[in-house]
Amino acid sequence: MANRTTEETAQVRRRPEMNESRTTVLLVEDDPADAKLIQDALAGTGGHAFRVEWVTRLSDALERLGRDSIEVILLDLTLPDGQGIDAFDRVHQAAPNALILVLSGSTDEEAPRLALQRGAYDYLAKGHIDAHWLPRALRYVTDRKSTELAMRAAEEALFEEKERAQVTLNSIGDAVLTTDLLGNVTYLNLVAETMTGWSRNDALGRPLSEVFRIIDGTTRQAAASPAYRAIEEDKTVGLATDCVLVRRDGFESAIEDSSAPIHDRHGHVTGAVIVFHDVSEARAMAKKMSHQAHHDFLTGLPNRMLLTERLSQAIGQAHRHHKQVALLFLDLDYFKHINDSLGHAIGDELLQSVAGRLVACVRATDTVCRQGGDEFVILLSEIESPQDAAHVADKVLAALTAPQQIGGHELHVTLSIGISVYPEDGTTTETLTQSADTAMYHAKANGRNNFQFFKAEMNIRAVRRQFVEGSLRRALKEDEFLLHYQPQIDLASGAMTGAEALIRWQDPDLGLIYPADFVPIAEECGLIVPIGRWVLREACRQARAWLDSGLIAVPVAVNISALELRHDGFLAGVALILKETGLPARYLELELTESIIMDDADSSAAALCALRNMGVQLAIDDFGTGYSSLSYLKRLPFNTLKIDQSFVRDIATNADGATIVAAVIGMGKNLNQRVIAEGVETHAQLAFLRTQRCEVGQGYQFSHPLPAEAFELLLVSGNHVLVPRQLC
């Protein structure tokens, strides 16, 4: 069983007085990387608000829950000894009073949905967890649960007050008013005088309806006094719900009361007594708590709970009126970059600004909801056709076009929108929600800043994506990945000067799978970070093995994704891999695209300088296809420019392409950087590059990517004469 870290235990020992105020969180997670991410996120909260106990197995969790109570449980549903809803049921049975939040993959919806139905309080998508959002989310859900408990307690208090007023008249010391048999006022106590605005002397003998003026708080119509019923029916009666007392000066207060008949010694009814009290504050508090339980704490928009209720109502109304309902799922594009570069305070202000613009784009009868993180949902009730939803989507995209001034920064953000329509895309809240979510992912895949309607074939692709994601997780555990190496050739001498490591996936059923078929999915679900770490370690290990064999090894280039570069442990991970494999840093080259670098140029520059200080070589991959600032790139510590193969492909047949390639080669020389032309596949392309004095080429003209064993034969041959003889 995994326990608290040494550092956390020491914190507890040093400051025992803090333990009582900290929330105990039991983390049940078998993936060390996910567990560390969550532990680090909660450990970084101010004041150490959370004490995390981590276990990796369901059995350990059940044993821990059997010892004493736990306040919050973060439960992964894919444990070695417990899977899916069965794992949740066992934990819920062991800790029925704990606040359980299910941890799930970004596309795993079924198991979390069942868990919510059976008592889970919420679920968290692992791909969206970060050190700012997770503690806030935990504090929010714990506060929200407390709010709901308080709301129920307030409702019980209101009920109990009403019951006491009905059956124990003499024990109530609030406002007391009595009448005779004709309904004229005979008595008021001091509280009644204050609440009605009538002194006892002024009120005596006046009709009850004049002194005790009450109205229905909803209809604003005069309400019937319970005293008349008490007299007529000779029994205790209560005031109607949502009753408002109008004081003599017009001031209104919400009240609850009861009235009972007054008898003489012979049992004859002689009048009535009304006992009432002010419940304005209690009703306001109940209303506030109800609002907090159904609205997002940051933007004030309806939350997922309220959206589900309204969507269910909208579906019912649309069914009765033969209308349609549209659900728009919206996700901010690259919002994480803003949080990472400018801070979460700016990110929160941006979310509030976006929320305001979204509300301005819809009707008062529609609902804009914040789903969580940077996701919003718009519910369009009773529309005539899907075109109405398209019109709103266009309006939303246009509204986000204008820059937003946040904290002195001019921010440009876009949205990816997925749309589902009732009844074509689903007849339940669950199916409509899933359809819109699926369509939103396709909007992102189609370049972002657009909207996509759900189509049935998207489900097939979504299932395929989920299958690939699950298989990728297995591939990491079962070591199914391998690297191929493509040589980089000096075009003047024909010598091999380097190699690019290219990942392949050897699936036991599907055979060899190329990166284009799985890397995009790995990036979406966050698996690209552990996969990239494996690629880096394997490339360094292999290069070190060639050196140890006495071969004349060459530097190995490894592609780095944006998620890897932005990952907190990336720099430390590179240094550790170099140390553990023993590979000299000069034999490692990292390739990054222009877009990765320029998304957050300042942060990228700091990371690149740190890598250069380690001795690692750096290359700009796919040069010319991004949106970089050349003046900024000039200051970055790159060794190599790689001309994208889309330009190389046309150099022999397209004058513009040839001009671009010649310009990049000249630029590289002026910047004292090595230039590599990618995708060299023909004699004509090679001849042009040689005439332009391009230093290095890479492509099928020289060699396809080769397994490590085949590539080693090239190293044995002396790294030479790979350039066709007629061009040497």
mmCIF file with all atom_site columns, N, CA, C and O in Angstrom, residues 7 29 64 72 86 114 134 172 175 282 289 327 362 370 399 404 464 516 540 543 560 567 620 666 709 714 721-722:
data_model
loop_
_atom_site.group_PDB
_atom_site.id
_atom_site.type_symbol
_atom_site.label_atom_id
_atom_site.label_alt_id
_atom_site.label_comp_id
_atom_site.label_asym_id
_atom_site.label_entity_id
_atom_site.label_seq_id
_atom_site.pdbx_PDB_ins_code
_atom_site.Cartn_x
_atom_site.Cartn_y
_atom_site.Cartn_z
_atom_site.occupancy
_atom_site.B_iso_or_equiv
_atom_site.pdbx_formal_charge
_atom_site.auth_seq_id
_atom_site.auth_comp_id
_atom_site.auth_asym_id
_atom_site.auth_atom_id
_atom_site.pdbx_PDB_model_num
ATOM 1   N N  . GLU A 1 7   ? 8.156   13.886 2.756   1.00 0.00 ? 7   GLU A N  1
ATOM 2   C CA . GLU A 1 7   ? 8.030   15.322 2.982   1.00 0.00 ? 7   GLU A CA 1
ATOM 3   C C  . GLU A 1 7   ? 6.690   15.657 3.604   1.00 0.00 ? 7   GLU A C  1
ATOM 4   O O  . GLU A 1 7   ? 6.598   16.433 4.554   1.00 0.00 ? 7   GLU A O  1
ATOM 5   N N  . GLU A 1 29  ? -5.324  5.453  -7.174  1.00 0.00 ? 29  GLU A N  1
ATOM 6   C CA . GLU A 1 29  ? -4.831  5.625  -8.552  1.00 0.00 ? 29  GLU A CA 1
ATOM 7   C C  . GLU A 1 29  ? -3.598  4.739  -8.755  1.00 0.00 ? 29  GLU A C  1
ATOM 8   O O  . GLU A 1 29  ? -2.621  4.824  -7.994  1.00 0.00 ? 29  GLU A O  1
ATOM 9   N N  . ARG A 1 64  ? -8.030  0.786  4.055   1.00 0.00 ? 64  ARG A N  1
ATOM 10  C CA . ARG A 1 64  ? -7.845  2.111  4.673   1.00 0.00 ? 64  ARG A CA 1
ATOM 11  C C  . ARG A 1 64  ? -9.189  2.683  5.140   1.00 0.00 ? 64  ARG A C  1
ATOM 12  O O  . ARG A 1 64  ? -9.287  3.252  6.233   1.00 0.00 ? 64  ARG A O  1
ATOM 13  N N  . VAL A 1 72  ? -12.725 12.965 1.531   1.00 0.00 ? 72  VAL A N  1
ATOM 14  C CA . VAL A 1 72  ? -12.798 13.040 0.067   1.00 0.00 ? 72  VAL A CA 1
ATOM 15  C C  . VAL A 1 72  ? -12.034 11.860 -0.518  1.00 0.00 ? 72  VAL A C  1
ATOM 16  O O  . VAL A 1 72  ? -10.934 11.538 -0.061  1.00 0.00 ? 72  VAL A O  1
ATOM 17  N N  . ASP A 1 86  ? -18.206 -1.493 -10.602 1.00 0.00 ? 86  ASP A N  1
ATOM 18  C CA . ASP A 1 86  ? -18.077 -2.400 -9.461  1.00 0.00 ? 86  ASP A CA 1
ATOM 19  C C  . ASP A 1 86  ? -17.090 -1.851 -8.446  1.00 0.00 ? 86  ASP A C  1
ATOM 20  O O  . ASP A 1 86  ? -17.323 -1.908 -7.226  1.00 0.00 ? 86  ASP A O  1
ATOM 21  N N  . LEU A 1 114 ? -22.532 6.315  -14.705 1.00 0.00 ? 114 LEU A N  1
ATOM 22  C CA . LEU A 1 114 ? -23.168 5.361  -13.803 1.00 0.00 ? 114 LEU A CA 1
ATOM 23  C C  . LEU A 1 114 ? -22.795 5.651  -12.352 1.00 0.00 ? 114 LEU A C  1
ATOM 24  O O  . LEU A 1 114 ? -23.626 5.548  -11.448 1.00 0.00 ? 114 LEU A O  1
ATOM 25  N N  . LEU A 1 134 ? -7.278  21.940 -9.989  1.00 0.00 ? 134 LEU A N  1
ATOM 26  C CA . LEU A 1 134 ? -7.705  20.826 -9.147  1.00 0.00 ? 134 LEU A CA 1
ATOM 27  C C  . LEU A 1 134 ? -8.008  21.252 -7.717  1.00 0.00 ? 134 LEU A C  1
ATOM 28  O O  . LEU A 1 134 ? -9.081  20.935 -7.188  1.00 0.00 ? 134 LEU A O  1
ATOM 29  N N  . ILE A 1 172 ? -44.745 29.804 21.257  1.00 0.00 ? 172 ILE A N  1
ATOM 30  C CA . ILE A 1 172 ? -44.178 30.691 20.248  1.00 0.00 ? 172 ILE A CA 1
ATOM 31  C C  . ILE A 1 172 ? -44.208 32.119 20.762  1.00 0.00 ? 172 ILE A C  1
ATOM 32  O O  . ILE A 1 172 ? -45.272 32.630 21.124  1.00 0.00 ? 172 ILE A O  1
ATOM 33  N N  . ALA A 1 175 ? -44.717 37.025 16.687  1.00 0.00 ? 175 ALA A N  1
ATOM 34  C CA . ALA A 1 175 ? -45.884 37.911 16.601  1.00 0.00 ? 175 ALA A CA 1
ATOM 35  C C  . ALA A 1 175 ? -47.150 37.125 16.920  1.00 0.00 ? 175 ALA A C  1
ATOM 36  O O  . ALA A 1 175 ? -47.364 36.035 16.388  1.00 0.00 ? 175 ALA A O  1
ATOM 37  N N  . ALA A 1 282 ? -34.433 33.648 6.183   1.00 0.00 ? 282 ALA A N  1
ATOM 38  C CA . ALA A 1 282 ? -34.301 32.214 5.926   1.00 0.00 ? 282 ALA A CA 1
ATOM 39  C C  . ALA A 1 282 ? -34.593 31.890 4.465   1.00 0.00 ? 282 ALA A C  1
ATOM 40  O O  . ALA A 1 282 ? -33.893 31.083 3.837   1.00 0.00 ? 282 ALA A O  1
ATOM 41  N N  . MET A 1 289 ? -28.488 29.675 -1.342  1.00 0.00 ? 289 MET A N  1
ATOM 42  C CA . MET A 1 289 ? -27.856 28.357 -1.349  1.00 0.00 ? 289 MET A CA 1
ATOM 43  C C  . MET A 1 289 ? -28.285 27.551 -2.563  1.00 0.00 ? 289 MET A C  1
ATOM 44  O O  . MET A 1 289 ? -27.490 26.833 -3.173  1.00 0.00 ? 289 MET A O  1
ATOM 45  N N  . LEU A 1 327 ? -28.107 21.741 -28.768 1.00 0.00 ? 327 LEU A N  1
ATOM 46  C CA . LEU A 1 327 ? -27.107 21.818 -27.711 1.00 0.00 ? 327 LEU A CA 1
ATOM 47  C C  . LEU A 1 327 ? -25.762 22.130 -28.360 1.00 0.00 ? 327 LEU A C  1
ATOM 48  O O  . LEU A 1 327 ? -25.319 21.408 -29.260 1.00 0.00 ? 327 LEU A O  1
ATOM 49  N N  . VAL A 1 362 ? -27.381 35.022 -27.148 1.00 0.00 ? 362 VAL A N  1
ATOM 50  C CA . VAL A 1 362 ? -28.542 34.131 -27.159 1.00 0.00 ? 362 VAL A CA 1
ATOM 51  C C  . VAL A 1 362 ? -29.776 34.846 -26.620 1.00 0.00 ? 362 VAL A C  1
ATOM 52  O O  . VAL A 1 362 ? -29.697 35.954 -26.085 1.00 0.00 ? 362 VAL A O  1
ATOM 53  N N  . ARG A 1 370 ? -21.527 27.019 -17.889 1.00 0.00 ? 370 ARG A N  1
ATOM 54  C CA . ARG A 1 370 ? -20.099 26.681 -17.853 1.00 0.00 ? 370 ARG A CA 1
ATOM 55  C C  . ARG A 1 370 ? -19.980 25.234 -17.401 1.00 0.00 ? 370 ARG A C  1
ATOM 56  O O  . ARG A 1 370 ? -20.327 24.886 -16.288 1.00 0.00 ? 370 ARG A O  1
ATOM 57  N N  . ALA A 1 399 ? -18.529 36.971 -32.265 1.00 0.00 ? 399 ALA A N  1
ATOM 58  C CA . ALA A 1 399 ? -18.387 37.733 -31.016 1.00 0.00 ? 399 ALA A CA 1
ATOM 59  C C  . ALA A 1 399 ? -17.011 37.549 -30.398 1.00 0.00 ? 399 ALA A C  1
ATOM 60  O O  . ALA A 1 399 ? -16.491 38.442 -29.722 1.00 0.00 ? 399 ALA A O  1
ATOM 61  N N  . GLN A 1 404 ? -9.901  40.785 -26.553 1.00 0.00 ? 404 GLN A N  1
ATOM 62  C CA . GLN A 1 404 ? -10.398 41.026 -25.202 1.00 0.00 ? 404 GLN A CA 1
ATOM 63  C C  . GLN A 1 404 ? -9.266  41.615 -24.357 1.00 0.00 ? 404 GLN A C  1
ATOM 64  O O  . GLN A 1 404 ? -8.178  41.050 -24.285 1.00 0.00 ? 404 GLN A O  1
ATOM 65  N N  . ARG A 1 464 ? -13.476 4.511  -32.444 1.00 0.00 ? 464 ARG A N  1
ATOM 66  C CA . ARG A 1 464 ? -12.134 4.177  -32.908 1.00 0.00 ? 464 ARG A CA 1
ATOM 67  C C  . ARG A 1 464 ? -11.086 4.908  -32.080 1.00 0.00 ? 464 ARG A C  1
ATOM 68  O O  . ARG A 1 464 ? -10.074 4.329  -31.675 1.00 0.00 ? 464 ARG A O  1
ATOM 69  N N  . ALA A 1 516 ? 1.287   8.942  -37.870 1.00 0.00 ? 516 ALA A N  1
ATOM 70  C CA . ALA A 1 516 ? 0.119   9.737  -38.258 1.00 0.00 ? 516 ALA A CA 1
ATOM 71  C C  . ALA A 1 516 ? -1.183  9.118  -37.763 1.00 0.00 ? 516 ALA A C  1
ATOM 72  O O  . ALA A 1 516 ? -2.187  9.822  -37.586 1.00 0.00 ? 516 ALA A O  1
ATOM 73  N N  . CYS A 1 540 ? 18.362  7.778  -26.861 1.00 0.00 ? 540 CYS A N  1
ATOM 74  C CA . CYS A 1 540 ? 19.637  7.991  -26.155 1.00 0.00 ? 540 CYS A CA 1
ATOM 75  C C  . CYS A 1 540 ? 20.298  6.657  -25.802 1.00 0.00 ? 540 CYS A C  1
ATOM 76  O O  . CYS A 1 540 ? 21.525  6.507  -25.908 1.00 0.00 ? 540 CYS A O  1
ATOM 77  N N  . ALA A 1 543 ? 21.797  5.229  -29.083 1.00 0.00 ? 543 ALA A N  1
ATOM 78  C CA . ALA A 1 543 ? 23.001  5.949  -29.500 1.00 0.00 ? 543 ALA A CA 1
ATOM 79  C C  . ALA A 1 543 ? 24.188  5.601  -28.608 1.00 0.00 ? 543 ALA A C  1
ATOM 80  O O  . ALA A 1 543 ? 25.327  5.445  -29.074 1.00 0.00 ? 543 ALA A O  1
ATOM 81  N N  . ILE A 1 560 ? 9.947   16.846 -30.563 1.00 0.00 ? 560 ILE A N  1
ATOM 82  C CA . ILE A 1 560 ? 9.345   17.207 -29.287 1.00 0.00 ? 560 ILE A CA 1
ATOM 83  C C  . ILE A 1 560 ? 8.032   17.935 -29.551 1.00 0.00 ? 560 ILE A C  1
ATOM 84  O O  . ILE A 1 560 ? 7.978   18.873 -30.342 1.00 0.00 ? 560 ILE A O  1
ATOM 85  N N  . HIS A 1 567 ? 5.561   20.697 -20.382 1.00 0.00 ? 567 HIS A N  1
ATOM 86  C CA . HIS A 1 567 ? 5.433   19.876 -19.187 1.00 0.00 ? 567 HIS A CA 1
ATOM 87  C C  . HIS A 1 567 ? 6.453   20.312 -18.137 1.00 0.00 ? 567 HIS A C  1
ATOM 88  O O  . HIS A 1 567 ? 7.624   20.577 -18.440 1.00 0.00 ? 567 HIS A O  1
ATOM 89  N N  . ILE A 1 620 ? 14.946  23.641 -35.729 1.00 0.00 ? 620 ILE A N  1
ATOM 90  C CA . ILE A 1 620 ? 13.587  24.065 -36.055 1.00 0.00 ? 620 ILE A CA 1
ATOM 91  C C  . ILE A 1 620 ? 13.064  23.148 -37.150 1.00 0.00 ? 620 ILE A C  1
ATOM 92  O O  . ILE A 1 620 ? 13.590  23.139 -38.275 1.00 0.00 ? 620 ILE A O  1
ATOM 93  N N  . GLY A 1 666 ? 19.856  30.311 -47.965 1.00 0.00 ? 666 GLY A N  1
ATOM 94  C CA . GLY A 1 666 ? 20.664  31.522 -47.775 1.00 0.00 ? 666 GLY A CA 1
ATOM 95  C C  . GLY A 1 666 ? 20.503  32.090 -46.379 1.00 0.00 ? 666 GLY A C  1
ATOM 96  O O  . GLY A 1 666 ? 21.477  32.548 -45.755 1.00 0.00 ? 666 GLY A O  1
ATOM 97  N N  . GLU A 1 709 ? 18.723  -2.362 -36.112 1.00 0.00 ? 709 GLU A N  1
ATOM 98  C CA . GLU A 1 709 ? 19.706  -3.337 -36.593 1.00 0.00 ? 709 GLU A CA 1
ATOM 99  C C  . GLU A 1 709 ? 20.178  -3.004 -38.008 1.00 0.00 ? 709 GLU A C  1
ATOM 100 O O  . GLU A 1 709 ? 21.372  -3.082 -38.317 1.00 0.00 ? 709 GLU A O  1
ATOM 101 N N  . LEU A 1 714 ? 24.701  0.629  -41.599 1.00 0.00 ? 714 LEU A N  1
ATOM 102 C CA . LEU A 1 714 ? 25.202  1.849  -42.220 1.00 0.00 ? 714 LEU A CA 1
ATOM 103 C C  . LEU A 1 714 ? 26.353  2.420  -41.404 1.00 0.00 ? 714 LEU A C  1
ATOM 104 O O  . LEU A 1 714 ? 27.337  2.924  -41.957 1.00 0.00 ? 714 LEU A O  1
ATOM 105 N N  . VAL A 1 721 ? 28.985  7.299  -48.565 1.00 0.00 ? 721 VAL A N  1
ATOM 106 C CA . VAL A 1 721 ? 28.515  6.964  -49.925 1.00 0.00 ? 721 VAL A CA 1
ATOM 107 C C  . VAL A 1 721 ? 27.050  6.542  -49.972 1.00 0.00 ? 721 VAL A C  1
ATOM 108 O O  . VAL A 1 721 ? 26.703  5.549  -50.577 1.00 0.00 ? 721 VAL A O  1
ATOM 109 N N  . LEU A 1 722 ? 26.204  7.330  -49.342 1.00 0.00 ? 722 LEU A N  1
ATOM 110 C CA . LEU A 1 722 ? 24.770  7.118  -49.501 1.00 0.00 ? 722 LEU A CA 1
ATOM 111 C C  . LEU A 1 722 ? 24.204  7.999  -50.608 1.00 0.00 ? 722 LEU A C  1
ATOM 112 O O  . LEU A 1 722 ? 23.095  7.795  -51.047 1.00 0.00 ? 722 LEU A O  1
#
